[in-house]
mmCIF file of C-alpha atoms in Angstrom:
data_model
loop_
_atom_site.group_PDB
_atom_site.id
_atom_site.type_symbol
_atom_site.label_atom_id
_atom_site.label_comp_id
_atom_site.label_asym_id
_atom_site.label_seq_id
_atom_site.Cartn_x
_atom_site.Cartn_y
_atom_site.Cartn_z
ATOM 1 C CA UNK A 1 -57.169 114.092 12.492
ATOM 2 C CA UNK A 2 -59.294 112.489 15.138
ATOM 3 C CA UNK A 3 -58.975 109.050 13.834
ATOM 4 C CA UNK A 4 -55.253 109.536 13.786
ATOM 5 C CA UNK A 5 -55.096 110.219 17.335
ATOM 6 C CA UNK A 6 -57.331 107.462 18.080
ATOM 7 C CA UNK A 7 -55.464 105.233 16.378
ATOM 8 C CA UNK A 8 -52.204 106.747 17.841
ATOM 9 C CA UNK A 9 -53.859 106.371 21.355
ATOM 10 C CA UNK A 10 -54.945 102.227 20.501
ATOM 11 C CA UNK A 11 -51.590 101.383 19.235
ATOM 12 C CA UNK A 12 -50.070 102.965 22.793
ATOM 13 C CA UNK A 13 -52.292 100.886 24.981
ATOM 14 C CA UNK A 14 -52.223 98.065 22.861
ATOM 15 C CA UNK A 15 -48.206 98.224 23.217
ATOM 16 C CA UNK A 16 -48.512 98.820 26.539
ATOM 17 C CA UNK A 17 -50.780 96.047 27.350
ATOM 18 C CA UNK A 18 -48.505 93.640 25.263
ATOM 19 C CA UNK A 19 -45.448 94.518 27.342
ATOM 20 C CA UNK A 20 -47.871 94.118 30.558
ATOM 21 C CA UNK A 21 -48.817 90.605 29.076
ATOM 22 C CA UNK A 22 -45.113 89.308 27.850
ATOM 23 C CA UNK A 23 -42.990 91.225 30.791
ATOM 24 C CA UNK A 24 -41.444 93.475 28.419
ATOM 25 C CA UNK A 25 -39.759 90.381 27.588
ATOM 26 C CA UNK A 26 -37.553 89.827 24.428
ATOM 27 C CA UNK A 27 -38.363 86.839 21.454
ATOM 28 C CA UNK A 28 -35.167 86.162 20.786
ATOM 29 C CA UNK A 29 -33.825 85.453 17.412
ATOM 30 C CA UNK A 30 -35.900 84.647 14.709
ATOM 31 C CA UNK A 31 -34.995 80.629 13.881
ATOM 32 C CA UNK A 32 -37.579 80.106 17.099
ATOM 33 C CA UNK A 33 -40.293 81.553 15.530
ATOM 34 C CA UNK A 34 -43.108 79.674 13.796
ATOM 35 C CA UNK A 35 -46.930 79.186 13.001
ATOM 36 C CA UNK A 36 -48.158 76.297 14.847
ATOM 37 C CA UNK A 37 -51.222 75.036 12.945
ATOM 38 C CA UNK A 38 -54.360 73.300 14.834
ATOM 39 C CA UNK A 39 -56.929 71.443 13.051
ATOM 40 C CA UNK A 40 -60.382 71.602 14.627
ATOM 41 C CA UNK A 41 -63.264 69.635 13.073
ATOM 42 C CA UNK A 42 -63.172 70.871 9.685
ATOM 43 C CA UNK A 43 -61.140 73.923 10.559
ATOM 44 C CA UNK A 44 -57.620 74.945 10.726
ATOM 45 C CA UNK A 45 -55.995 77.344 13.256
ATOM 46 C CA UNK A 46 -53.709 79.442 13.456
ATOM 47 C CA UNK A 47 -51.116 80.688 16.033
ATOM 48 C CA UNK A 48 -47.506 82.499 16.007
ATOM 49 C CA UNK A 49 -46.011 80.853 18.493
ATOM 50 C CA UNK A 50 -41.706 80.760 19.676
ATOM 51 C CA UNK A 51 -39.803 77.825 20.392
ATOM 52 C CA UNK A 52 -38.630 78.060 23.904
ATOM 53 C CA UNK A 53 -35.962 76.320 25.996
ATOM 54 C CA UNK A 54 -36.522 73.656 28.427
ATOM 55 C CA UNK A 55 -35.640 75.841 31.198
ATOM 56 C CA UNK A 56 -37.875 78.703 30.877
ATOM 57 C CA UNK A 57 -40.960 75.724 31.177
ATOM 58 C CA UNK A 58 -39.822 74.585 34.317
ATOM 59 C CA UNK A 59 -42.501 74.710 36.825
ATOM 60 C CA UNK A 60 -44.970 74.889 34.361
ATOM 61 C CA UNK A 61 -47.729 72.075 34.404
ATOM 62 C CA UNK A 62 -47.048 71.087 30.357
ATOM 63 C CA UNK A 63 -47.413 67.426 29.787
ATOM 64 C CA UNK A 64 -43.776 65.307 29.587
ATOM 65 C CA UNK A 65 -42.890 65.925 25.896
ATOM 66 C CA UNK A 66 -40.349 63.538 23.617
ATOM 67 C CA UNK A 67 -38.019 65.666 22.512
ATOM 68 C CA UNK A 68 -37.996 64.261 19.392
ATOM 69 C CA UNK A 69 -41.204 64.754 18.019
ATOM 70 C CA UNK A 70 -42.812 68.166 20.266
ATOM 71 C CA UNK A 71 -41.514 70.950 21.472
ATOM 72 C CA UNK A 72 -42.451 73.808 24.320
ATOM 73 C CA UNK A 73 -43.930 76.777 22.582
ATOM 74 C CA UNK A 74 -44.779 80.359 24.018
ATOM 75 C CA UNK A 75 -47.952 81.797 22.072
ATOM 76 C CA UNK A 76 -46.977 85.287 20.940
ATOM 77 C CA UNK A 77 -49.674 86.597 19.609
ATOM 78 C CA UNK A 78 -51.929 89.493 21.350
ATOM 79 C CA UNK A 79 -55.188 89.533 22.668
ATOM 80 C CA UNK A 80 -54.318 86.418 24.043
ATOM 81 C CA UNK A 81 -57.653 85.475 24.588
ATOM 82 C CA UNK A 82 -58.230 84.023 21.003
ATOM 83 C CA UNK A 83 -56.660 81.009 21.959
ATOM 84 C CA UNK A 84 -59.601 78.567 22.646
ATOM 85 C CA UNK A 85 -59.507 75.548 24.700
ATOM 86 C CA UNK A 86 -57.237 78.047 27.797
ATOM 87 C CA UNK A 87 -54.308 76.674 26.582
ATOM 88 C CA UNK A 88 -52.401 79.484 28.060
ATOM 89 C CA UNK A 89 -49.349 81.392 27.068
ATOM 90 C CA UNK A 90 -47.042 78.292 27.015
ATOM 91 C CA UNK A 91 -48.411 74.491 25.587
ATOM 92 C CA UNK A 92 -46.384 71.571 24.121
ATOM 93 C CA UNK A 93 -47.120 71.085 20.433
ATOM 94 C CA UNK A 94 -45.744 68.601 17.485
ATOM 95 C CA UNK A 95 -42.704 69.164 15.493
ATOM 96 C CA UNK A 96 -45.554 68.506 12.159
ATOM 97 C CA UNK A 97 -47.578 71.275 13.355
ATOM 98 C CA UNK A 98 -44.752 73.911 12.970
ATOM 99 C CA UNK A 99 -43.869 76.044 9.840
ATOM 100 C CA UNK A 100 -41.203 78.524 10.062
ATOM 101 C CA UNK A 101 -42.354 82.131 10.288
ATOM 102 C CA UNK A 102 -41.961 82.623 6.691
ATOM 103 C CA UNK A 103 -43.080 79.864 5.272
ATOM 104 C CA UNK A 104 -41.593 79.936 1.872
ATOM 105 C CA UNK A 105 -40.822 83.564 1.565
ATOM 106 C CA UNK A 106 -37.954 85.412 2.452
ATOM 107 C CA UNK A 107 -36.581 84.712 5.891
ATOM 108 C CA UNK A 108 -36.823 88.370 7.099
ATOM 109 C CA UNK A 109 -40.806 88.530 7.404
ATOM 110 C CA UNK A 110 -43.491 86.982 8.010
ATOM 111 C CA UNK A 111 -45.696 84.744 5.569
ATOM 112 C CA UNK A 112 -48.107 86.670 4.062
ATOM 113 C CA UNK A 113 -50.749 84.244 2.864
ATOM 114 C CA UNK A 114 -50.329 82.998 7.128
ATOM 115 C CA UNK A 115 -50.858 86.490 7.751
ATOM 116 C CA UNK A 116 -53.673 87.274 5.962
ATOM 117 C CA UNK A 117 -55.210 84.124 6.849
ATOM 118 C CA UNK A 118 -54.239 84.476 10.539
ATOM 119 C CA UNK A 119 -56.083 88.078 9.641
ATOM 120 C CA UNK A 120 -59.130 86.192 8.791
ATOM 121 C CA UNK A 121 -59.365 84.063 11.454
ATOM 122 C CA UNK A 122 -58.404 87.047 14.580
ATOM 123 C CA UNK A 123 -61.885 88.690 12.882
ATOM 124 C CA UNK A 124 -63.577 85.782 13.191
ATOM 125 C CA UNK A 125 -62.878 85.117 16.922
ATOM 126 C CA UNK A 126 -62.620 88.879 18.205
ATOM 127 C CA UNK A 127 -65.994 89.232 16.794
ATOM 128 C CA UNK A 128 -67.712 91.434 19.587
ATOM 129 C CA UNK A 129 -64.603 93.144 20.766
ATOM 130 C CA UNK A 130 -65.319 96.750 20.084
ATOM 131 C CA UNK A 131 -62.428 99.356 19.312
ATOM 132 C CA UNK A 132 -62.832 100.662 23.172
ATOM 133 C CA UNK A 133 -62.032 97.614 24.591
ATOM 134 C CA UNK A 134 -58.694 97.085 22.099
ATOM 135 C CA UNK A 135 -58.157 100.791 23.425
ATOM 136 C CA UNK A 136 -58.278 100.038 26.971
#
């Protein structure tokens, strides 16, 4: 019973802290959402991002992008700090390193070999995050 309300109590603040970190703000429909794939050394990364409009970048400091080949991209996935490099919460990436959300699955969820491997890879980088600081 006390793990329940533990993990009752994490997925609150975790919610909460998502809505703190996104403005409570809404992804849209689900044609903008993809993985955007980075390829470090020998490695390959992984990040659900959404395909945003030019307006809400404008301001931002993102590089001039050709429309044709890159697009501006919101990373959506939480903790945000995985992200190396402090690319922060908006980038400009290639068309090529975009796969829809559900790969070649159906079109109402999200890969699952992505999300297991995305699964693989947050344990890897959140290694010395405890389940306190997730809570708080």
């Amino acid at each position: 019973v006390a793990a329940d309300n533990n993990d009752t109590i994490a997925l609150a603040n975790a919610t909460n802290a998502f809505k703190i970190q996104f403005n409570d703000q809404k992804i849209g429909t689900t044609n903008k959402l993809y993985w955007n794939e980075r390829r470090q050394k020998k490695n390959a990364a992984l990040y659900p991002i959404r395909v945003v409009p030019r307006e809400e970048v404008l301001g931002l400091c993102l590089k001039e992008w050709d429309a044709e080949t890159e697009r501006p991209v919101q990373y959506i996935q939480y903790p945000h700090k995985q992200i190396k490099r402090d690319l922060g919460l908006y980038d400009v990436v290639t068309v090529k390193s975009l796969t829809p959300y559900h790969g070649d699955g159906p079109a109402d969820s999200w890969c699952s070999k992505r999300i297991l491997q995305y699964n693989k890879q947050l344990k890897r980088t959140l290694k010395g995050i405890t389940e306190i600081d997730l809570i708080t």
